[in-house]
XYZ file of C-alpha atoms in Angstrom:
511
model
C 28.835 -145.383 -78.126
C 29.855 -142.893 -75.434
C 26.260 -142.842 -74.177
C 26.368 -146.638 -73.803
C 29.557 -146.402 -71.750
C 28.093 -143.691 -69.511
C 24.898 -145.738 -68.984
C 26.750 -148.888 -67.970
C 28.992 -146.981 -65.589
C 26.071 -145.151 -63.948
C 23.986 -148.310 -63.549
C 26.941 -150.175 -62.124
C 27.435 -147.730 -59.276
C 23.875 -148.408 -58.086
C 24.129 -152.181 -58.309
C 27.617 -152.838 -56.987
C 26.597 -153.749 -53.442
C 24.092 -156.398 -54.566
C 26.411 -158.000 -57.066
C 29.469 -158.715 -54.944
C 29.383 -162.479 -55.614
C 30.399 -161.710 -59.185
C 33.122 -159.310 -58.207
C 36.338 -161.219 -58.799
C 37.357 -163.760 -61.374
C 40.750 -164.671 -59.976
C 39.407 -168.136 -59.087
C 37.764 -168.691 -62.460
C 37.926 -172.239 -63.894
C 39.654 -170.800 -66.947
C 42.905 -170.687 -64.977
C 44.893 -173.892 -65.249
C 45.246 -175.859 -62.058
C 44.878 -173.000 -59.606
C 43.918 -169.354 -59.339
C 46.455 -166.641 -59.910
C 47.292 -163.578 -57.897
C 49.893 -160.799 -58.162
C 51.442 -159.070 -55.200
C 50.751 -155.350 -54.944
C 53.123 -154.742 -52.053
C 56.544 -155.803 -53.352
C 59.561 -154.254 -51.769
C 60.879 -151.078 -53.330
C 63.976 -152.713 -54.776
C 61.811 -155.108 -56.755
C 59.599 -152.353 -58.123
C 55.833 -151.981 -58.188
C 53.528 -154.730 -59.485
C 49.825 -154.947 -60.229
C 47.147 -157.600 -60.730
C 45.025 -158.231 -63.797
C 41.984 -157.259 -61.746
C 43.510 -153.975 -60.636
C 44.444 -153.187 -64.252
C 40.945 -153.937 -65.552
C 39.416 -151.889 -62.726
C 41.670 -148.908 -63.409
C 41.004 -148.929 -67.165
C 37.259 -149.185 -66.531
C 34.429 -149.826 -68.983
C 35.263 -148.253 -72.325
C 35.382 -148.701 -76.090
C 37.110 -152.060 -75.792
C 34.331 -153.498 -73.598
C 31.621 -152.134 -75.908
C 33.217 -153.913 -78.884
C 33.636 -157.077 -76.846
C 29.985 -156.886 -75.727
C 28.824 -156.744 -79.336
C 31.067 -159.633 -80.364
C 29.949 -161.787 -77.434
C 26.350 -160.901 -78.208
C 26.845 -162.071 -81.795
C 28.022 -165.449 -80.516
C 25.014 -165.733 -78.220
C 22.641 -164.733 -81.046
C 24.131 -167.341 -83.354
C 23.689 -170.089 -80.756
C 20.116 -168.975 -80.044
C 19.287 -169.295 -83.743
C 20.606 -172.866 -83.787
C 18.437 -173.680 -80.751
C 15.286 -171.873 -81.912
C 15.342 -173.721 -85.210
C 14.451 -176.906 -83.324
C 10.853 -175.750 -82.902
C 10.615 -175.095 -86.653
C 12.509 -178.097 -87.996
C 10.292 -180.773 -86.414
C 6.986 -179.617 -87.965
C 8.705 -179.016 -91.312
C 10.150 -182.538 -91.441
C 6.825 -183.959 -90.339
C 5.428 -182.629 -93.602
C 8.456 -183.304 -95.814
C 9.636 -186.703 -94.555
C 6.423 -187.810 -92.783
C 8.247 -188.241 -89.483
C 6.331 -189.610 -86.532
C 6.292 -187.875 -83.144
C 9.131 -189.933 -81.651
C 11.377 -189.051 -84.562
C 10.560 -185.340 -84.210
C 11.392 -185.473 -80.510
C 14.744 -187.144 -81.173
C 15.846 -184.215 -83.361
C 15.741 -181.960 -80.293
C 17.016 -184.539 -77.814
C 20.235 -185.324 -79.702
C 21.221 -181.647 -79.676
C 21.056 -181.443 -75.897
C 22.796 -184.781 -75.535
C 25.667 -183.380 -77.601
C 25.774 -180.266 -75.434
C 25.858 -182.254 -72.190
C 28.620 -184.565 -73.412
C 30.899 -181.844 -74.769
C 30.759 -179.141 -72.096
C 33.551 -180.538 -69.918
C 35.725 -181.375 -72.928
C 35.597 -177.818 -74.286
C 36.466 -176.451 -70.846
C 39.572 -178.633 -70.606
C 40.659 -177.697 -74.130
C 40.342 -174.021 -73.245
C 42.505 -174.558 -70.186
C 45.163 -176.233 -72.327
C 45.133 -174.196 -75.536
C 43.464 -170.903 -74.648
C 39.916 -169.588 -74.838
C 40.275 -167.742 -78.126
C 41.550 -170.732 -80.129
C 38.968 -173.116 -78.705
C 36.138 -170.616 -79.124
C 36.989 -170.273 -82.816
C 37.263 -174.055 -83.101
C 33.888 -174.799 -81.503
C 32.244 -172.020 -83.556
C 33.608 -173.367 -86.850
C 32.695 -176.896 -85.715
C 29.093 -175.821 -85.088
C 28.941 -173.859 -88.357
C 30.282 -176.753 -90.412
C 27.884 -179.361 -89.112
C 25.004 -176.874 -89.001
C 25.466 -176.105 -92.689
C 26.073 -179.768 -93.477
C 22.725 -180.602 -91.842
C 20.983 -178.937 -94.760
C 22.324 -181.707 -97.037
C 21.183 -184.592 -94.816
C 19.761 -187.235 -97.180
C 17.878 -189.291 -94.570
C 16.646 -188.998 -90.998
C 19.545 -190.918 -89.412
C 22.120 -188.612 -90.977
C 20.151 -185.594 -89.787
C 20.240 -186.933 -86.218
C 24.004 -187.471 -86.384
C 24.659 -184.007 -87.792
C 22.357 -182.206 -85.345
C 23.962 -184.108 -82.484
C 27.334 -182.794 -83.653
C 25.853 -179.283 -83.767
C 24.901 -179.702 -80.108
C 28.424 -180.947 -79.416
C 29.786 -177.677 -80.803
C 27.256 -175.496 -78.972
C 28.500 -177.062 -75.738
C 31.580 -174.842 -76.028
C 29.689 -171.575 -76.513
C 29.701 -170.538 -72.810
C 33.425 -169.940 -73.161
C 32.600 -166.695 -74.989
C 30.834 -165.343 -71.907
C 33.623 -166.480 -69.595
C 36.214 -164.678 -71.731
C 33.921 -161.649 -71.888
C 33.545 -161.531 -68.100
C 37.310 -161.597 -67.576
C 37.680 -158.202 -69.245
C 34.821 -156.478 -67.384
C 35.390 -154.263 -64.331
C 33.794 -155.746 -61.213
C 31.098 -153.066 -60.966
C 29.835 -153.779 -64.484
C 30.492 -157.516 -64.669
C 27.253 -158.972 -63.335
C 24.929 -156.584 -65.157
C 26.722 -156.992 -68.486
C 26.809 -160.790 -68.245
C 23.130 -160.877 -67.296
C 22.212 -158.620 -70.209
C 23.824 -161.023 -72.671
C 20.498 -162.848 -72.422
C 19.039 -159.992 -74.456
C 21.174 -161.155 -77.363
C 19.796 -164.669 -76.918
C 16.269 -163.283 -77.289
C 17.313 -161.236 -80.326
C 18.766 -164.369 -81.933
C 15.567 -166.323 -81.285
C 13.501 -163.547 -82.913
C 15.873 -163.360 -85.885
C 15.482 -167.102 -86.455
C 11.701 -166.756 -86.633
C 12.009 -163.773 -88.985
C 14.309 -165.841 -91.181
C 11.748 -168.653 -91.176
C 9.058 -166.193 -92.320
C 11.222 -165.238 -95.296
C 12.695 -168.633 -96.178
C 10.274 -171.420 -95.270
C 7.332 -170.590 -97.615
C 9.503 -170.537 -100.745
C 12.836 -172.284 -100.101
C 12.102 -174.773 -97.313
C 13.909 -176.138 -94.268
C 17.211 -176.997 -95.977
C 17.872 -173.377 -96.868
C 16.774 -172.310 -93.402
C 19.410 -174.592 -91.860
C 22.068 -173.231 -94.202
C 21.228 -169.561 -93.594
C 20.929 -170.101 -89.823
C 24.544 -171.277 -89.632
C 25.982 -168.146 -91.301
C 26.093 -165.973 -88.130
C 28.480 -168.541 -86.660
C 30.840 -168.056 -89.592
C 30.604 -164.278 -89.224
C 31.472 -164.564 -85.538
C 34.455 -166.813 -86.310
C 35.781 -164.228 -88.790
C 35.487 -161.378 -86.281
C 37.211 -163.511 -83.650
C 40.489 -162.407 -85.219
C 39.976 -159.180 -83.228
C 39.246 -161.074 -80.028
C 42.061 -161.013 -77.441
C 43.269 -164.117 -75.661
C 42.598 -164.399 -71.949
C 45.280 -162.574 -69.966
C 44.767 -165.116 -67.196
C 45.470 -167.942 -69.625
C 48.732 -166.247 -70.617
C 49.716 -165.919 -66.950
C 48.857 -169.559 -66.344
C 51.062 -170.428 -69.325
C 53.908 -168.377 -67.798
C 53.667 -165.804 -70.615
C 53.269 -162.627 -68.613
C 54.671 -160.665 -71.563
C 51.638 -161.636 -73.700
C 49.289 -160.861 -70.824
C 50.812 -157.383 -70.556
C 50.414 -156.861 -74.313
C 46.712 -157.641 -73.994
C 46.300 -155.204 -71.114
C 48.195 -152.508 -73.016
C 45.859 -152.997 -75.960
C 42.839 -152.421 -73.695
C 44.547 -149.371 -72.237
C 45.079 -147.870 -75.677
C 41.501 -148.501 -76.843
C 39.961 -147.158 -73.622
C 42.484 -144.309 -73.486
C 43.139 -145.080 -69.837
C 46.578 -145.770 -68.303
C 47.649 -149.057 -66.773
C 48.681 -149.119 -63.085
C 52.290 -148.338 -62.378
C 54.756 -151.228 -62.367
C 54.789 -154.622 -64.049
C 52.626 -157.705 -64.074
C 53.933 -160.529 -61.936
C 52.529 -163.963 -61.253
C 52.320 -165.560 -57.838
C 50.533 -168.874 -57.552
C 48.290 -169.475 -54.584
C 47.038 -172.839 -53.430
C 43.293 -172.402 -53.158
C 40.965 -175.203 -52.249
C 38.750 -176.564 -55.032
C 35.189 -177.602 -54.346
C 34.108 -181.220 -54.718
C 30.775 -182.706 -55.743
C 30.363 -184.193 -52.255
C 30.476 -180.678 -50.784
C 27.154 -179.875 -52.461
C 25.459 -182.658 -50.490
C 26.984 -181.784 -47.141
C 24.673 -180.952 -44.239
C 25.144 -177.243 -44.955
C 24.178 -177.324 -48.628
C 22.170 -180.528 -49.167
C 18.639 -179.099 -49.023
C 19.415 -176.033 -51.132
C 21.354 -178.084 -53.684
C 18.527 -180.583 -54.197
C 15.971 -177.794 -54.553
C 18.179 -175.915 -57.001
C 18.672 -179.036 -59.084
C 14.895 -179.365 -59.411
C 14.481 -175.651 -60.174
C 17.068 -175.773 -62.964
C 15.535 -178.981 -64.309
C 12.080 -177.353 -64.273
C 13.413 -174.186 -65.927
C 14.821 -175.971 -68.978
C 11.983 -178.524 -69.089
C 9.356 -175.771 -69.121
C 11.230 -173.221 -71.263
C 12.028 -175.548 -74.140
C 8.701 -177.253 -73.599
C 6.758 -174.044 -74.243
C 8.983 -173.298 -77.263
C 8.211 -176.698 -78.823
C 4.605 -176.673 -77.644
C 3.909 -173.414 -79.483
C 4.501 -174.768 -82.981
C 2.774 -178.048 -82.097
C -0.336 -176.157 -80.947
C -0.300 -174.182 -84.175
C -0.492 -177.511 -86.008
C -3.288 -179.125 -83.993
C -5.412 -175.989 -83.529
C -6.129 -176.207 -79.792
C -6.264 -178.782 -77.017
C -9.915 -179.622 -77.665
C -9.368 -180.406 -81.335
C -6.311 -182.516 -80.555
C -8.171 -184.394 -77.818
C -11.052 -185.182 -80.156
C -8.652 -186.458 -82.815
C -6.834 -188.677 -80.314
C -10.126 -190.149 -79.072
C -11.013 -191.124 -82.633
C -7.541 -192.688 -83.091
C -6.862 -190.451 -86.069
C -3.255 -190.682 -87.251
C -1.332 -187.435 -86.691
C -0.510 -187.302 -90.407
C -4.212 -186.889 -91.112
C -4.949 -183.874 -88.941
C -1.663 -182.037 -88.481
C -1.188 -179.198 -90.932
C 2.106 -177.789 -92.152
C 3.105 -174.419 -90.746
C 2.318 -171.423 -92.923
C 3.542 -167.817 -92.944
C 0.786 -166.809 -90.504
C 2.021 -169.470 -88.060
C 5.576 -168.125 -88.197
C 4.312 -164.586 -87.577
C 2.386 -165.794 -84.526
C 5.504 -167.662 -83.402
C 7.375 -164.359 -83.590
C 4.794 -162.773 -81.279
C 5.377 -165.428 -78.617
C 9.166 -165.211 -79.032
C 9.193 -161.444 -78.469
C 7.726 -162.152 -75.023
C 11.233 -162.943 -73.743
C 12.123 -159.234 -73.750
C 9.455 -158.108 -71.249
C 10.132 -161.285 -69.254
C 13.772 -160.337 -68.820
C 13.040 -156.722 -67.874
C 10.252 -157.665 -65.441
C 12.577 -160.088 -63.676
C 15.462 -157.605 -63.507
C 13.067 -155.083 -61.969
C 11.361 -157.209 -59.315
C 14.374 -159.307 -58.340
C 15.875 -156.410 -56.366
C 12.520 -155.389 -54.891
C 11.124 -158.756 -53.814
C 14.247 -160.884 -53.623
C 15.394 -163.932 -55.577
C 13.112 -166.551 -54.005
C 9.873 -164.614 -54.462
C 10.837 -163.626 -58.003
C 11.367 -167.253 -59.010
C 8.136 -168.254 -57.268
C 6.171 -165.566 -59.115
C 7.722 -166.430 -62.478
C 6.972 -170.136 -62.114
C 3.521 -169.477 -60.645
C 2.358 -167.179 -63.450
C 3.804 -169.602 -66.015
C 1.851 -172.448 -64.426
C -1.459 -170.535 -64.442
C -1.258 -169.572 -68.105
C -0.145 -173.038 -69.214
C -3.180 -174.509 -67.440
C -5.335 -172.037 -69.378
C -4.107 -173.512 -72.680
C -6.321 -176.516 -71.865
C -9.399 -174.324 -72.373
C -11.095 -174.416 -75.787
C -10.430 -170.849 -76.905
C -9.810 -168.986 -80.132
C -6.329 -168.950 -81.604
C -5.662 -165.312 -80.638
C -6.443 -166.042 -76.980
C -4.266 -169.164 -77.038
C -1.386 -167.091 -78.445
C -1.830 -164.640 -75.571
C -1.613 -167.517 -73.065
C 1.558 -168.800 -74.760
C 3.008 -165.272 -74.802
C 2.596 -164.760 -71.057
C 3.789 -168.287 -70.215
C 6.993 -167.874 -72.220
C 7.517 -164.373 -70.840
C 7.619 -165.572 -67.244
C 9.488 -168.842 -67.731
C 12.255 -166.842 -69.429
C 12.358 -164.633 -66.354
C 12.467 -167.669 -64.078
C 15.550 -168.927 -65.884
C 17.251 -165.590 -65.312
C 16.315 -165.432 -61.626
C 17.784 -168.893 -61.012
C 20.924 -167.798 -62.838
C 21.289 -164.892 -60.398
C 20.484 -166.871 -57.230
C 22.742 -169.888 -57.765
C 26.193 -168.219 -57.884
C 25.147 -165.911 -55.047
C 24.332 -168.860 -52.787
C 27.398 -171.065 -53.174
C 30.704 -170.025 -51.561
C 33.728 -169.510 -53.745
C 35.149 -173.022 -53.508
C 31.817 -174.646 -54.442
C 30.477 -172.119 -56.925
C 31.847 -173.643 -60.118
C 30.804 -177.210 -59.298
C 27.426 -175.946 -58.067
C 26.696 -174.130 -61.313
C 28.028 -177.059 -63.310
C 25.691 -179.596 -61.715
C 22.738 -177.226 -62.079
C 23.570 -176.838 -65.771
C 23.601 -180.623 -66.127
C 20.145 -180.865 -64.559
C 18.893 -178.203 -66.959
C 20.130 -180.174 -69.943
C 18.476 -183.334 -68.625
C 15.208 -181.400 -68.501
C 15.737 -180.223 -72.073
C 16.455 -183.792 -73.217
C 13.186 -185.076 -71.742
C 10.831 -182.260 -72.728
C 10.452 -183.107 -76.476
C 8.805 -186.399 -75.564
C 6.133 -184.484 -73.639
C 5.639 -181.539 -76.016
C 5.753 -183.569 -79.234
C 4.927 -187.187 -78.379
C 2.563 -187.193 -75.400
C 0.746 -184.122 -76.741
C -0.621 -186.195 -79.634
C -1.751 -189.002 -77.313
C -3.271 -186.937 -74.507
C -3.097 -183.159 -75.033
C -4.616 -182.311 -71.659
C -2.117 -184.516 -69.821
C 0.888 -183.133 -71.703
C -0.095 -179.500 -71.125
C -0.948 -180.183 -67.487
C 2.464 -181.771 -66.854
C 4.152 -178.466 -67.713
C 1.752 -176.563 -65.485
C 2.276 -178.975 -62.580
C 6.089 -178.878 -62.921
C 5.913 -175.069 -62.953
C 3.711 -175.073 -59.854
C 6.048 -177.442 -58.011
C 9.017 -175.242 -58.967
C 7.175 -172.209 -57.597
C 6.680 -173.968 -54.257
C 10.290 -175.210 -54.304
C 11.533 -171.641 -54.795
C 9.826 -170.516 -51.601
C 11.257 -173.517 -49.743
C 14.838 -172.467 -50.413
C 16.420 -171.994 -46.974
C 18.377 -168.859 -47.905
C 17.440 -165.564 -49.542
C 20.551 -164.156 -51.228
C 19.314 -160.615 -51.862
C 21.809 -158.230 -50.265
C 23.694 -161.138 -48.760
C 27.245 -160.247 -47.750
C 29.639 -163.076 -48.509
C 32.800 -163.540 -46.509
C 34.707 -164.071 -49.741
C 33.515 -162.163 -52.772
C 35.610 -164.015 -55.304
C 33.716 -165.880 -57.978
C 34.575 -168.928 -59.989
C 32.323 -167.864 -62.795
C 30.886 -170.612 -64.935
C 28.324 -169.367 -67.440
C 25.468 -171.653 -68.322
C 23.820 -172.124 -71.684
C 20.302 -170.757 -71.678
C-alpha cells in the first residue's frame, strides 16, 4: 500500500501543470446554492482558520485515499457489470423467449432512458440530504431492481425492471464526485481518470461470470449474481465519510471538522493550525445559453457530436460483438437477409467459446486506456481524439470483409480498444475547455448527448444489422470518421492551456 501512495505522489508532481483545470473543487455542484470558501487571513484576535482544500492538501495522499480509491472502484465495477450484461442478455433472451430484434434493442434503450431521466434528480437529492446517504440509496435501488429482474415473468416486466436499474445507475457518478473531494489537487485528475480502469475490470468480470454461469444456470442467475457487487458496495459504504463540503453547506462545520480529523488520523498527517470557518461567496453560475454564445458555440456543437459519437460507437461495438458472434460474419448475415430468412432460423445461441471471445474483445479497453493516457500529453487532446476515432473507423469498416472468425475478433478488439480511448480523451478535453462558470453545465449537456447516442445505438447494432449488415456496420465507421474530422476542427487545443481561473465545478460522467 505504501508503494501505491509513493507512485501516485511521484506521478502527480510530473502532471500537475497539465491538470490545473481539475485543481479546485470549491465550486463543485455538490455544494448547495453556492460555493464555499474559508478565510485564511483572519485577524489575530479571531484566531487562525483554514479551508477544506488547504486541509486536504496538507494531509496529502495517504491510506485514507487508497481505501477510498478501492471503494469508489468497487462502485464503478458494479455499474460496469450492470451495463456489460446488456450485450449478453439480448442474445440469451432471443433464444429463451424468442424475442425479435426490436425487443432486444428496447432492453438496452430503457436502461439509458432511465439513466438520462434520473441524473438530475439524484444530484438534487445529494445536495439536500448528502452524498453518502443518496449514494447508498441509489446503490440499494439498483441492486434491488437488478436482482428482481431475474424473476421477470414476461418481457414487459423485464423492460420495466431494467429501466428502473438504469434509473438507479443514474446516481452512480456521485461516488466519483465524493471521491474527488477528498483528493489533493495534484493527484485529483489522475486518480479520477484512472477510475476508468475499474470500469474495464467490471466489464471483464461480467464476461467471466457469464462464462461460468450461462452454460449451466442461464440468464436469470447471471442477473442475480451481477447485482451482488452493488450490495457489497452498499455494505462497505458504512465506512464512507460524508462530504465535508456538504456539512459546511448545512452549517455543520463541527461535522466537517470531524471528517477532516478522521482523514488526518488515518494518513498520520496533521491538520492546518486553527479552525474551520465558513464564508459564503456569491459566484456566478453558468447557464445553458452561455454554451451557445459566440465564444463557445462552435466548440460546444462539435463537442456535443463527439460525445454523441463516443457513446453511439462504444456501446454499438459492445452490442455488435455478440451479434456478430451469432450471425457468423457480415457476408453470412447479408446472404440470409437477401433470402428473407427469419432471424430465428439462422441466429445461434451464444456458447462458452463465444463468451471467451467476448472476453478477448473486452480486455482491449486496458491497452486503449493506456495508449490514450500516453499519447494525449505528446500529441495533444485534439489529435488524440482524431486518432482514436480514425483507427476505430478503419477497423469497423474492415468487419465488412468476409474473413475468418479469428480475424474478425482482431478487428473488433482494435476497434473497441480505440473507441474506449476516444471516450477518455473527450473526458479530458471537455472540462479543460470550459471556464469555471460553464464547466458543470458543459459537461452535463455533453453527458446528455452521450446518453442519446447510447439510446439510439441498439436499433443499429441489433435491428438494422439483421436487415442490412453492411449498412449497419458502415454507419458506425462513418460516424467514427466524422468524429475524427470533428476533433481536428475544434477551435482550441487545451494541452498545456493556462486558465485564468483554475477552479473546477467537477461533474463526473457515466462511461
